[in-house]
Coordinates of C-alpha atoms in Angstrom, one line a residue:
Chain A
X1 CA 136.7 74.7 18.3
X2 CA 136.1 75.7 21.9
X3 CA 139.4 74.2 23.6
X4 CA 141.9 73.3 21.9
X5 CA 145.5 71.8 23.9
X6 CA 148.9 71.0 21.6
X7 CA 151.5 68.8 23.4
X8 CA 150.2 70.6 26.4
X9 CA 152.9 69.2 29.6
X10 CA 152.9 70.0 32.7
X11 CA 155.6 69.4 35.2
X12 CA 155.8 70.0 39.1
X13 CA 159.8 70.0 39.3
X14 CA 160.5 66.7 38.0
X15 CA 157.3 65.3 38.8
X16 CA 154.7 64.9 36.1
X17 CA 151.5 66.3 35.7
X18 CA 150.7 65.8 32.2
X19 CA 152.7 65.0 29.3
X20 CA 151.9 66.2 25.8
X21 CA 148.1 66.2 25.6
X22 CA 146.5 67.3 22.3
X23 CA 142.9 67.4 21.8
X24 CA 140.4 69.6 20.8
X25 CA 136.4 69.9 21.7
X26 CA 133.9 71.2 19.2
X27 CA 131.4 73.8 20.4
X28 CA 128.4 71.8 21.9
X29 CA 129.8 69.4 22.9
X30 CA 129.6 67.0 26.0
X31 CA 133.1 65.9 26.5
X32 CA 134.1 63.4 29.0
X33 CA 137.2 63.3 30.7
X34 CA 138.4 60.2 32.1
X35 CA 141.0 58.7 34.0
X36 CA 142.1 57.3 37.2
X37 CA 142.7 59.4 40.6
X38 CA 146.2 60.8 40.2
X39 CA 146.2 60.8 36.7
X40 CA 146.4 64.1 35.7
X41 CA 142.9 65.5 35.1
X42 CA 142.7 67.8 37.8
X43 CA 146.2 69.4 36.5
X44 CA 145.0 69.7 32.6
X45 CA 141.6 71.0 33.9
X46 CA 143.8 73.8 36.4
X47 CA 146.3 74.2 33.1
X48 CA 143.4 75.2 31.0
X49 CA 141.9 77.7 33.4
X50 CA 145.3 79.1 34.0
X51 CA 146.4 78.4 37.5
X52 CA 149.0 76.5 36.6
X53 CA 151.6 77.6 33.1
X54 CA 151.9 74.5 31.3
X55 CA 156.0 73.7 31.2
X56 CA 155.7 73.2 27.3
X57 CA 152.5 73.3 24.5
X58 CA 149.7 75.8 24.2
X59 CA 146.1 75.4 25.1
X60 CA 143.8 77.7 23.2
X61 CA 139.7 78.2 24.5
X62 CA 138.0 80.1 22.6
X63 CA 140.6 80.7 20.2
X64 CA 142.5 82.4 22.5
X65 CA 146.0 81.4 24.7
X66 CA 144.9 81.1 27.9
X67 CA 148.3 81.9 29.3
X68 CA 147.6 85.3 27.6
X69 CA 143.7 85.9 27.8
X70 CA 142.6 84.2 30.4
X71 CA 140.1 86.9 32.0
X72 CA 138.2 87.5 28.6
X73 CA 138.2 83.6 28.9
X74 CA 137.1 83.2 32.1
X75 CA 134.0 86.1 30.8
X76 CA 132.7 83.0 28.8
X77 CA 133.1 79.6 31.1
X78 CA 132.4 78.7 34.3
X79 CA 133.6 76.2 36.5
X80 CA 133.2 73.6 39.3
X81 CA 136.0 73.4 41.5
X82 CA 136.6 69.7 42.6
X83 CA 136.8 71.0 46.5
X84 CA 134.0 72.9 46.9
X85 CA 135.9 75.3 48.5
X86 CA 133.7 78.1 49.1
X87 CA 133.5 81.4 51.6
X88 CA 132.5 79.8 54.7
X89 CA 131.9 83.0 56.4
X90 CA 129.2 84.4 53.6
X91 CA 126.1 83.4 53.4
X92 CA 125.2 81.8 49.7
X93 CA 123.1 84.6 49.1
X94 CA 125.9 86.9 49.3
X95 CA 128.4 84.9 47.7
X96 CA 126.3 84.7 44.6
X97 CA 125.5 88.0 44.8
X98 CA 129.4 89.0 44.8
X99 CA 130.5 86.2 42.3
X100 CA 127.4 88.0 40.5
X101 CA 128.9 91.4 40.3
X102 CA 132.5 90.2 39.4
X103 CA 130.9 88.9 36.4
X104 CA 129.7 90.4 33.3
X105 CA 126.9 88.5 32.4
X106 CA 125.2 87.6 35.6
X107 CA 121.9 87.4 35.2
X108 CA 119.3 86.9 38.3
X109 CA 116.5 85.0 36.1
X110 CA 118.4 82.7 35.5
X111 CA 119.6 82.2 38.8
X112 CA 116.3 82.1 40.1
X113 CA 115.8 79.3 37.8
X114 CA 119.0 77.6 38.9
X115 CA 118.1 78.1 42.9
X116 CA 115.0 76.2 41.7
X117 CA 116.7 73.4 40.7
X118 CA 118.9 73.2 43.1
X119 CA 117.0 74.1 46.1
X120 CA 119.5 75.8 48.5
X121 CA 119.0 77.7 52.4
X122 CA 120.2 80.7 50.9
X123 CA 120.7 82.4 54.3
X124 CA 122.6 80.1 56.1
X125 CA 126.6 80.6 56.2
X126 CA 128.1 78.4 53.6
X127 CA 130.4 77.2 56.3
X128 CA 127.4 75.2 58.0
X129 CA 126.4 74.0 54.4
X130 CA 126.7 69.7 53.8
X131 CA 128.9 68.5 51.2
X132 CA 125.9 68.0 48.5
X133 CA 124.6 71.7 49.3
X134 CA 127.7 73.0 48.6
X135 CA 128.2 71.1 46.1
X136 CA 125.2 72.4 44.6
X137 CA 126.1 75.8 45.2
X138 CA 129.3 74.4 43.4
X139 CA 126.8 74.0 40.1
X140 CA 124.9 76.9 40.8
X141 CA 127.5 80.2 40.8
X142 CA 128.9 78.3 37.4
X143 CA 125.9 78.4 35.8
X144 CA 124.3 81.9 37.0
X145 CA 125.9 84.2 34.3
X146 CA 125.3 81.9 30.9
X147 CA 128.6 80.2 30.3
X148 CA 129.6 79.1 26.9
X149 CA 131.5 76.3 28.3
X150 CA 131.8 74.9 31.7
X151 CA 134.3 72.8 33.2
X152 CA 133.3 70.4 35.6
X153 CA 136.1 68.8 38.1
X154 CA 134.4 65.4 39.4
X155 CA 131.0 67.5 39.3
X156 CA 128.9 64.9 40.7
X157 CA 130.9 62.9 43.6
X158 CA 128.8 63.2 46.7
X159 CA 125.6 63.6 45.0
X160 CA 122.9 61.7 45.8
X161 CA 121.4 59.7 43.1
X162 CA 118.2 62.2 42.7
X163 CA 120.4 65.2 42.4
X164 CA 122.2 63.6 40.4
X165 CA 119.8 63.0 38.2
X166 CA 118.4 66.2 38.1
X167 CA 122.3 67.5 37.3
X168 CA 122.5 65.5 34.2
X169 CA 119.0 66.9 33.3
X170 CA 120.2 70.1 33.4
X171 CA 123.1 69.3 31.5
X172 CA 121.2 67.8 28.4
X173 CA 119.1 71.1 28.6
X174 CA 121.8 73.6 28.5
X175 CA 123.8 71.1 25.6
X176 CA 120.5 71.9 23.6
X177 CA 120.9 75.9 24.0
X178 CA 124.7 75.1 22.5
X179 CA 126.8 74.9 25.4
X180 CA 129.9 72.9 26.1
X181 CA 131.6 71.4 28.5
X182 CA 133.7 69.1 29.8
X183 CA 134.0 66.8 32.4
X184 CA 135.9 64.9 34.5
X185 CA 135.4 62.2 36.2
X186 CA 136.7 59.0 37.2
X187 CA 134.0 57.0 36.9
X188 CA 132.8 55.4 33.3
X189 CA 129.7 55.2 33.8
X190 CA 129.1 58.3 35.4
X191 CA 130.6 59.9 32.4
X192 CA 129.1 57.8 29.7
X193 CA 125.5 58.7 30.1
X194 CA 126.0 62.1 29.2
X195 CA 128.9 62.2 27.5
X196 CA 129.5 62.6 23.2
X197 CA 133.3 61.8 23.6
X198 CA 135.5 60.8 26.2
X199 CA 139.1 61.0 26.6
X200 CA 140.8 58.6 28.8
X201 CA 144.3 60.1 30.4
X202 CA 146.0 57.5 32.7
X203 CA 149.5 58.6 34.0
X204 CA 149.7 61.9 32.8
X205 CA 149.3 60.8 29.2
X206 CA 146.5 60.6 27.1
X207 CA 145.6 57.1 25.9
X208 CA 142.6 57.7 23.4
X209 CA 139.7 59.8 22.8
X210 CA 137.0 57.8 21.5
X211 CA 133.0 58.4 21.1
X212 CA 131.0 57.3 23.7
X213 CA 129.0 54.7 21.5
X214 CA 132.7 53.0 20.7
X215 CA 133.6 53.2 24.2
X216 CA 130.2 51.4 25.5
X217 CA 131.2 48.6 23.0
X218 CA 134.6 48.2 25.0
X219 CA 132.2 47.1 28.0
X220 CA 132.1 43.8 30.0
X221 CA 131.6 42.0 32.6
X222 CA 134.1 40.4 35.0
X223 CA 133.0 36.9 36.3
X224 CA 134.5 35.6 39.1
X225 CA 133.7 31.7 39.7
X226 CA 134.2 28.9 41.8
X227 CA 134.0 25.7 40.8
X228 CA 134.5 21.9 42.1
X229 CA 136.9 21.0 39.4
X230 CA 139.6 22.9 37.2
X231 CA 138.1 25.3 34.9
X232 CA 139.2 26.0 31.3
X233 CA 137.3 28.2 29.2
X234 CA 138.6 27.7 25.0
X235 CA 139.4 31.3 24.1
X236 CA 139.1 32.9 27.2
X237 CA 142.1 34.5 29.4
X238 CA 141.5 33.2 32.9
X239 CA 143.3 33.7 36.2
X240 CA 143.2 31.1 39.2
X241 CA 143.4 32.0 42.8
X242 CA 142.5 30.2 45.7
X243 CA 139.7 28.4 44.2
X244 CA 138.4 31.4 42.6
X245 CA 138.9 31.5 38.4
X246 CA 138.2 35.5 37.2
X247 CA 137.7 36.2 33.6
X248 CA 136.2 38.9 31.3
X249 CA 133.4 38.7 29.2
X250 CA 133.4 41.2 26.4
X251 CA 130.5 39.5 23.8
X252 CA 129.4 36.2 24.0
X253 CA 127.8 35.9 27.9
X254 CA 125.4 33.3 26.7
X255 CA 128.2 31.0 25.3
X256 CA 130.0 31.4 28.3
X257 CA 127.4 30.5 30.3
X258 CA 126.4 27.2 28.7
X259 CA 130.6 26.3 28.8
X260 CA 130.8 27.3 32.8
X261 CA 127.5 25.0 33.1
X262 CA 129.4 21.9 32.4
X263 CA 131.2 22.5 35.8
X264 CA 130.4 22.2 39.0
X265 CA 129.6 25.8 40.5
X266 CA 130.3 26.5 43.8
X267 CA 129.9 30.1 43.7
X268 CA 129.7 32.9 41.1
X269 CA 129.8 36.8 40.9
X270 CA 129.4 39.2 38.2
X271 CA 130.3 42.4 38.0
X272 CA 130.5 45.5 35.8
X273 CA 134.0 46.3 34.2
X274 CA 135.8 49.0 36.3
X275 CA 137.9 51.4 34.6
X276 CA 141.3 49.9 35.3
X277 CA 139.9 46.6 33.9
X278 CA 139.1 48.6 30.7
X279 CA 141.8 50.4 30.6
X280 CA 143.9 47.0 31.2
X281 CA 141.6 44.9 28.9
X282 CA 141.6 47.1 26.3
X283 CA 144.4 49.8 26.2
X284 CA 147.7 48.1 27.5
Chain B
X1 CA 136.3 97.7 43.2
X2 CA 134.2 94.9 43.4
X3 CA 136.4 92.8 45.3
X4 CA 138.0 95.4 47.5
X5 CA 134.5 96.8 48.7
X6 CA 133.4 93.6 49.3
X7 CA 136.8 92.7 51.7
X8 CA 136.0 95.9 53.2
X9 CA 132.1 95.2 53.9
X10 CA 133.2 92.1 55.1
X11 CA 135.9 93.6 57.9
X12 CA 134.5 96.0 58.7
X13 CA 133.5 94.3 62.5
X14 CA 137.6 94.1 62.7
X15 CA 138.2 97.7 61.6
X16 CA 135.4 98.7 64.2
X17 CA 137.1 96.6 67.4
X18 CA 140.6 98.0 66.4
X19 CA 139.3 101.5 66.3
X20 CA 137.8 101.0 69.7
X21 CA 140.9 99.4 71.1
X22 CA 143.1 102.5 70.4
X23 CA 140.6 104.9 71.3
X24 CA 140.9 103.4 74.4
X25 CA 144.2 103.6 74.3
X26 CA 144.9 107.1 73.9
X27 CA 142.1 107.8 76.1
X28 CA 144.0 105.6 78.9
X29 CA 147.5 107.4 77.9
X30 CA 146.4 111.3 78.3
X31 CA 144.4 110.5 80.7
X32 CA 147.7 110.0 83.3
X33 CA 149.3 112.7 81.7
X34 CA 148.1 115.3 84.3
X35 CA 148.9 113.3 87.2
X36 CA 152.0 112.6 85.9
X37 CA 153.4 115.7 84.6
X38 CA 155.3 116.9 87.7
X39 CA 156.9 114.2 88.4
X40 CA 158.2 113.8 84.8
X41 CA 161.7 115.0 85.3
X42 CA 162.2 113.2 87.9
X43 CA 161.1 110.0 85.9
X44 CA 163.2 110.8 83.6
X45 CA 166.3 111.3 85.2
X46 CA 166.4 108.0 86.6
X47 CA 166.1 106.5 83.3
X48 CA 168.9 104.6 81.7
X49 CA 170.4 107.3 78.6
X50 CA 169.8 103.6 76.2
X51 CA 165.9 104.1 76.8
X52 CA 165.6 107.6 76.0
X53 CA 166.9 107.0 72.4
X54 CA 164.9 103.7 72.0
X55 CA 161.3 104.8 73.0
X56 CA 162.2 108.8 71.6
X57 CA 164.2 108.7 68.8
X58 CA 164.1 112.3 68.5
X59 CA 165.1 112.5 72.1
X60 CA 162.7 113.1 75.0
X61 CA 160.3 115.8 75.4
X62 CA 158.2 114.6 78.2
X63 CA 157.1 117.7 79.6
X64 CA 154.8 118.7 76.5
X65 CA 152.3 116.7 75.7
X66 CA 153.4 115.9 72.1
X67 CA 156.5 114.5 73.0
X68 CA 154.3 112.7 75.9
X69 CA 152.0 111.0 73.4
X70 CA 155.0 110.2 71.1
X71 CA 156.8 108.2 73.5
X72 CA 154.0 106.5 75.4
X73 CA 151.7 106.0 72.4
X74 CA 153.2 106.8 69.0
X75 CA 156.4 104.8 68.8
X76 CA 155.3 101.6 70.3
X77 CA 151.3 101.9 70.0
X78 CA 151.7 103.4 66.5
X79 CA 154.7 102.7 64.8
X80 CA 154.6 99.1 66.0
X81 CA 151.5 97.7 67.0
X82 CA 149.7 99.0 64.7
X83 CA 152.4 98.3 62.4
X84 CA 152.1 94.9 63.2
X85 CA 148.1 94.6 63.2
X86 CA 148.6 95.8 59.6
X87 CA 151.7 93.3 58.8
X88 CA 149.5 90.7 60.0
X89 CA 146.4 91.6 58.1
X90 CA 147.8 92.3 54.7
X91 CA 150.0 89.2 55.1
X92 CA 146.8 87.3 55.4
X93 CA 144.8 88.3 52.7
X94 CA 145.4 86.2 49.8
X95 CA 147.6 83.2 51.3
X96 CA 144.6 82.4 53.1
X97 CA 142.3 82.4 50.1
X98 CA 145.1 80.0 48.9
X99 CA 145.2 77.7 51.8
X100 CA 141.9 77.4 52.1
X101 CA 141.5 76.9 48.0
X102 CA 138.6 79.5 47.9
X103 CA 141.6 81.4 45.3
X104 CA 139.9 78.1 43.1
X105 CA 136.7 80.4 43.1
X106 CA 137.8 83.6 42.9
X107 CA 139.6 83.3 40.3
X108 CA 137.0 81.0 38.3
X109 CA 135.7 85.1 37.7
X110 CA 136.9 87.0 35.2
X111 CA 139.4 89.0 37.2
X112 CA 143.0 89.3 36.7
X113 CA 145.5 88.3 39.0
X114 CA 147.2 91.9 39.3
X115 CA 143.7 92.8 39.9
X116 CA 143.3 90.8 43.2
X117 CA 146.4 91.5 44.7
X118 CA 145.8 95.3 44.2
X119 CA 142.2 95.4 45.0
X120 CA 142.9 93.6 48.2
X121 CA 145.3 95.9 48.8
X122 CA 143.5 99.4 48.4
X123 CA 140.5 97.1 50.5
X124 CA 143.0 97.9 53.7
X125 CA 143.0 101.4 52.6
X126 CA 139.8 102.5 54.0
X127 CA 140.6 101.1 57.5
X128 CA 144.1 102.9 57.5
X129 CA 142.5 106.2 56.8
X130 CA 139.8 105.7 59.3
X131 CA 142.5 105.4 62.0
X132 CA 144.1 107.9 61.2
X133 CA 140.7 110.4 61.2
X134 CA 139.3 109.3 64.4
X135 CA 142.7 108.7 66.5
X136 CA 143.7 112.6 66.1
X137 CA 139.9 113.8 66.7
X138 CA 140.1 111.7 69.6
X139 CA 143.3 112.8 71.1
X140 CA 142.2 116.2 70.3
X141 CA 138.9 115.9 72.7
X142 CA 140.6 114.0 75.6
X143 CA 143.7 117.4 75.0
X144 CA 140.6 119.9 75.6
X145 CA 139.3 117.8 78.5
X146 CA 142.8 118.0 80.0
X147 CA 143.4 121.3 79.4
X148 CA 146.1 121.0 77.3
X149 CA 147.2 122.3 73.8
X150 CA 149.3 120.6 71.1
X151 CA 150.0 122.3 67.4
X152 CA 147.1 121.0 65.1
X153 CA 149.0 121.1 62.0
X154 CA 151.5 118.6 63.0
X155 CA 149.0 116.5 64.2
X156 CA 147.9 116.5 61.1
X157 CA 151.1 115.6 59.2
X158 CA 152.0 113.2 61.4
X159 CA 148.5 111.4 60.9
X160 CA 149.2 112.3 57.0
X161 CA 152.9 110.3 56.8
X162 CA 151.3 107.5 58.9
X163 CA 149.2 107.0 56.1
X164 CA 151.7 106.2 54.0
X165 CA 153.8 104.6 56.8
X166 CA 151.1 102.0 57.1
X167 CA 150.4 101.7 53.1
X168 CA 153.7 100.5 52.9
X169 CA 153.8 98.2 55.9
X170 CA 150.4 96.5 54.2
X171 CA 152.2 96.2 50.5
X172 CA 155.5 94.2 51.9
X173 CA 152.3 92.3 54.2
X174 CA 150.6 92.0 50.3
X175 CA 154.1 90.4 49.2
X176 CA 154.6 87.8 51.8
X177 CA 150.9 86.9 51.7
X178 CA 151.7 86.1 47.5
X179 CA 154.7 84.1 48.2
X180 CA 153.3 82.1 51.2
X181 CA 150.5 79.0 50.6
X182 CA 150.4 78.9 54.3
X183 CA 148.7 82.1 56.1
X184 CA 150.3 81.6 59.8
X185 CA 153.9 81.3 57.7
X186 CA 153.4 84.6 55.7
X187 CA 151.6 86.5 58.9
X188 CA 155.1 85.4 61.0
X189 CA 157.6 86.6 58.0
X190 CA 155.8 89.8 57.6
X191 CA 155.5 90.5 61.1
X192 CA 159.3 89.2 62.0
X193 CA 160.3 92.0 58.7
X194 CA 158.4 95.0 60.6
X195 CA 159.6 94.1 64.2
X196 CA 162.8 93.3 62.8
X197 CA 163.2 97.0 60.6
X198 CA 162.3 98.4 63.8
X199 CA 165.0 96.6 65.7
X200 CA 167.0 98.1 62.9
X201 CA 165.6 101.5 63.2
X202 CA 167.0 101.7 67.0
X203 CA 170.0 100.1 66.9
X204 CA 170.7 102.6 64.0
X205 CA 169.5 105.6 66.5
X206 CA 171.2 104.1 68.8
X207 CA 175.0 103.6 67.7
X208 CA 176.1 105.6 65.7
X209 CA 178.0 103.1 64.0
X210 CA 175.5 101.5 62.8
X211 CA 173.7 104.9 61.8
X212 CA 173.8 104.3 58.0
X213 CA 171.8 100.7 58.6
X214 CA 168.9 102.5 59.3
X215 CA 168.2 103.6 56.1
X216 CA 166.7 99.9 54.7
X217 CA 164.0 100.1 57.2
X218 CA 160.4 102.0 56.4
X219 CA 160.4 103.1 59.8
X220 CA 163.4 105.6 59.5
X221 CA 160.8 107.3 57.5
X222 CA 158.3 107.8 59.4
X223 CA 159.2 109.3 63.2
X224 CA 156.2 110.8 64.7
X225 CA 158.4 112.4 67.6
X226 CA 160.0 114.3 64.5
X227 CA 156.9 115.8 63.2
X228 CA 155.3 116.6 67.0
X229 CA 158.2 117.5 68.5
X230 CA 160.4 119.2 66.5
X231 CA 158.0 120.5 63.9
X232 CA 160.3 119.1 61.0
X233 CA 158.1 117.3 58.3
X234 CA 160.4 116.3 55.2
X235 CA 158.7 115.5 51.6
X236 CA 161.4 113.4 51.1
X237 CA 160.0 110.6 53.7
X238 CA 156.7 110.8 51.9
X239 CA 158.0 110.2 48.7
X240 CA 160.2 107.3 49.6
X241 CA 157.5 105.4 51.2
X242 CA 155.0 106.0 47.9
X243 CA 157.9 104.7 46.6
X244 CA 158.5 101.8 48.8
X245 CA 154.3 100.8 48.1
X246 CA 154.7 101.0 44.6
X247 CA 157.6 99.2 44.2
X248 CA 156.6 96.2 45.8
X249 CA 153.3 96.4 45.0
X250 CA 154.7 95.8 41.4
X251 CA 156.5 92.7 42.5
X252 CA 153.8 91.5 44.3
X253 CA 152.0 91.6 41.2
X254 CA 154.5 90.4 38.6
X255 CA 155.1 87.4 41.7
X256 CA 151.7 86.5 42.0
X257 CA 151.2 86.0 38.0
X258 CA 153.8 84.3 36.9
X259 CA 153.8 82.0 40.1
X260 CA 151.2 78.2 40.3
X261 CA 148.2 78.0 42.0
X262 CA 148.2 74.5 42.9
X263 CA 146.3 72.3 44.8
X264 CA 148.3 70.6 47.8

């Protein structure tokens, strides 16, 4: 087991982070983390790398309590801050080279190899940087010294579609040497494509972890129709507003389809399932 | 020392500018003192018996030259400004890595918390010795140039307490720069505590009513006019103020560990 949280809460005063999350990720692992903005993912991800002491419950990485060892925890993970809040007065080159020193395993190969992926003016003051190059640099410094497990908040908002492809490339790559890691994010289907398992928090709570296979099946479509007469689907949950009838279409599209024919169709539009929906379609 | 000689490298063009500022300054100050030495007494009688004690608390000694330099450049260039350059610095060093959430990647390194607070600390050491090198050597030249003498040895010692005058100024800075998420907020506490314990110092001199009050403030332990003038040194000052560092050092440290990092 590689982390490992029982009834893991954390409050701000009377305001709730997270309430009593228990879950564990096996080594290797590609674990997806889930949930809404404001939900609590950010707070769990800070609780686990000990900037914040959980109010009650344990989290373990690595076996070990990270209220207790967090430096020999931190020797073995890296980690992508969701603001890429970096030195803007250093150039990357020296950051990396001073993040570098501070850590044991640092190993210039291998950031050679990162800084070829993720091509970045290495002399220019961070400070001057765009969000995707410091985003990138984000990726690189929590790669450069061979993490066991990295922990990704929102890794890839910002990035363009290329980059972001290249990112998950990487990722399959370094899941193949054994690494784990987790990510949030708050987009499904960001998370699904690389993801094993996904655990989906809403509120401060968890509401299920669930493979990513079972969690595809939970997908849809919502339609959103407008038609000359009153529409009635058999079996189907519909919502009327101003001419517009919205439903969601879990299975059966071709059914539905050859039922909404029979009407008069003004206009349609379909669209993918957004998280709320699923969360609302499937977990309330 | 990774992270302290990297805070060092990295103000080191600071360091440099406030070297060059008080050289200036001491050059500016002995360089009026031979012009002005005749016409000290007469200054000096004219002067209202409050101000004597407030800019000499060890009384006034203007005709030599070490009690010259304490009053026009020690107890207000010293003592306070640079007092207060150091207050502001220290109080800086880690609320600004918190308010501008690079803490987030510092701390994604395997370093301990204690270890930050205290690295950043002994990172203003090498500036605080460097002051206190240069500033004598300097006031030694312009004395040759001017033809004047003033004992070496007390020069010395009082450049060897204000080592540990300003150590202790930078850990209660270290403290508020813990506490505080906001830089300007813990830069204005830490400097309001140093004017303030010099307000306190004074008004202690001063009355002597209000003698015993003196005692909570570091700067009752460290009186360059003592040391130049009167030739007094006590071991007793030095110890209090390695004691005064440690002490909140340690709280700064047991503060910053227990206390959130969170993301506002």
């Amino acid at each position: 087991m590689i982390i490992e949280t029982r009834d893991l809460t954390k409050y701000y005063g009377k305001i709730r982070g997270v309430e009593n999350l228990s879950f564990s990720i096996e080594k290797g692992e590609i674990f997806g983390f889930l949930g809404p903005n404001g939900a609590g993912k950010t707070t769990t991800i800070r609780t686990l790398l000990g900037f914040l002491k959980p109010t009650r419950g344990k989290a373990f990485i690595f076996g070990e309590n990270v209220e207790k060892e967090i430096v020999k925890i931190k020797e073995k993970t890296g980690y992508i801050p969701g603001e890429f809040a970096l030195y803007g007065d250093l150039t990357a080159k020296d950051l990396l080279k001073y993040f570098g020193k501070l850590r044991r395993n640092f190993d210039e190969k291998r950031l050679e190899r990162l800084l070829e992926i993720f091509e970045l003016p290495l002399n220019r003051k961070v400070k001057g940087y765009s969000r995707g190059m410091k985003q990138k640099l984000s990726i690189v410094q929590a790669f450069m010294h061979n993490p066991e497990l990295i922990i990704m908040d929102e890794p890839t908002a910002g990035l363009d579609p290329l980059l972001q492809g290249k990112f998950y490339d990487f990722l399959r790559e370094e899941k193949k040497e054994g690494k784990t890691m987790f990510i949030s994010s708050h987009i499904l289907t960001e998370v699904e494509k690389i993801s094993d398992r996904v655990g989906i928090i809403r509120d401060g709570n968890l509401i299920t972890l669930e493979n990513v296979d079972s969690l595809k099946s939970k997908k849809g479509k919502v339609v959103k129709v407008k038609t000359a007469e009153k529409l009635t689907l058999r079996g189907i949950e519909t919502k009327s507003e101003n001419g517009w009838t919205t439903f969601v279409v879990t299975k059966d599209m071709d059914d539905v389809i050859k039922k909404l024919a029979k009407f008069t169709i003004k206009d349609i539009e379909i669209g993918e399932l957004s998280l709320e929906e699923i969360f609302l379609h499937y977990y309330r | 020392m990774k992270i302290a000689i990297h805070d060092v490298k990295n103000s080191w063009k600071g360091t440099l500018i406030l070297l060059l500022v008080f050289i200036g300054l001491v050059v500016m100050v002995l360089s009026i003192y031979p012009g002005m030495k005749g016409s000290i007494d007469m200054w000096m009688d004219n002067l209202p018996e409050v101000a004597l004690t407030t800019f000499g608390r060890s009384g006034i000694e203007l005709s030599m030259v070490g009690g010259y330099l304490n009053m026009e450049f020690y107890q207000w260039g010293w003592v306070l400004t640079l007092g207060i350059y150091f207050a502001f610095i220290s109080s800086s060093l880690i609320s600004k890595e918190i308010e501008s959430k690079t803490i987030d990647m510092l701390l994604s390194n395997p370093v301990s918390r204690a270890r930050i607070v205290l690295e950043k600390f002994f990172g203003l050491v090498p500036a605080i010795i460097l002051m206190n090198v240069v500033i004598p050597i300097v006031i030694l030249g312009c004395l040759k140039y001017i033809n004047e003498t003033i004992d070496v040895t007390y020069l010395f010692y009082t450049h060897v307490l204000s080592v540990f005058y300003l150590c202790a100024v930078c850990a209660i800075g270290m403290l508020f720069s813990v506490i505080f998420d906001e830089t300007r907020r813990a830069n204005v506490v830490a400097i309001g505590v140093i004017f303030g314990m010099y307000i306190v110092e004074v008004i202690s001199f001063v009355s002597e009513k209000y003698a015993a009050i003196g005692k909570i403030s570091i700067i009752h332990y460290y009186d360059p006019g003592e040391i130049l003038v009167h030739h007094t040194v006590e071991a007793s000052d030095v110890v209090i103020l390695f004691f005064i560092t440690a002490v909140i050092l340690v709280v700064a440290v047991i503060y910053f560990e227990k206390r959130d990092i969170a993301i506002s």
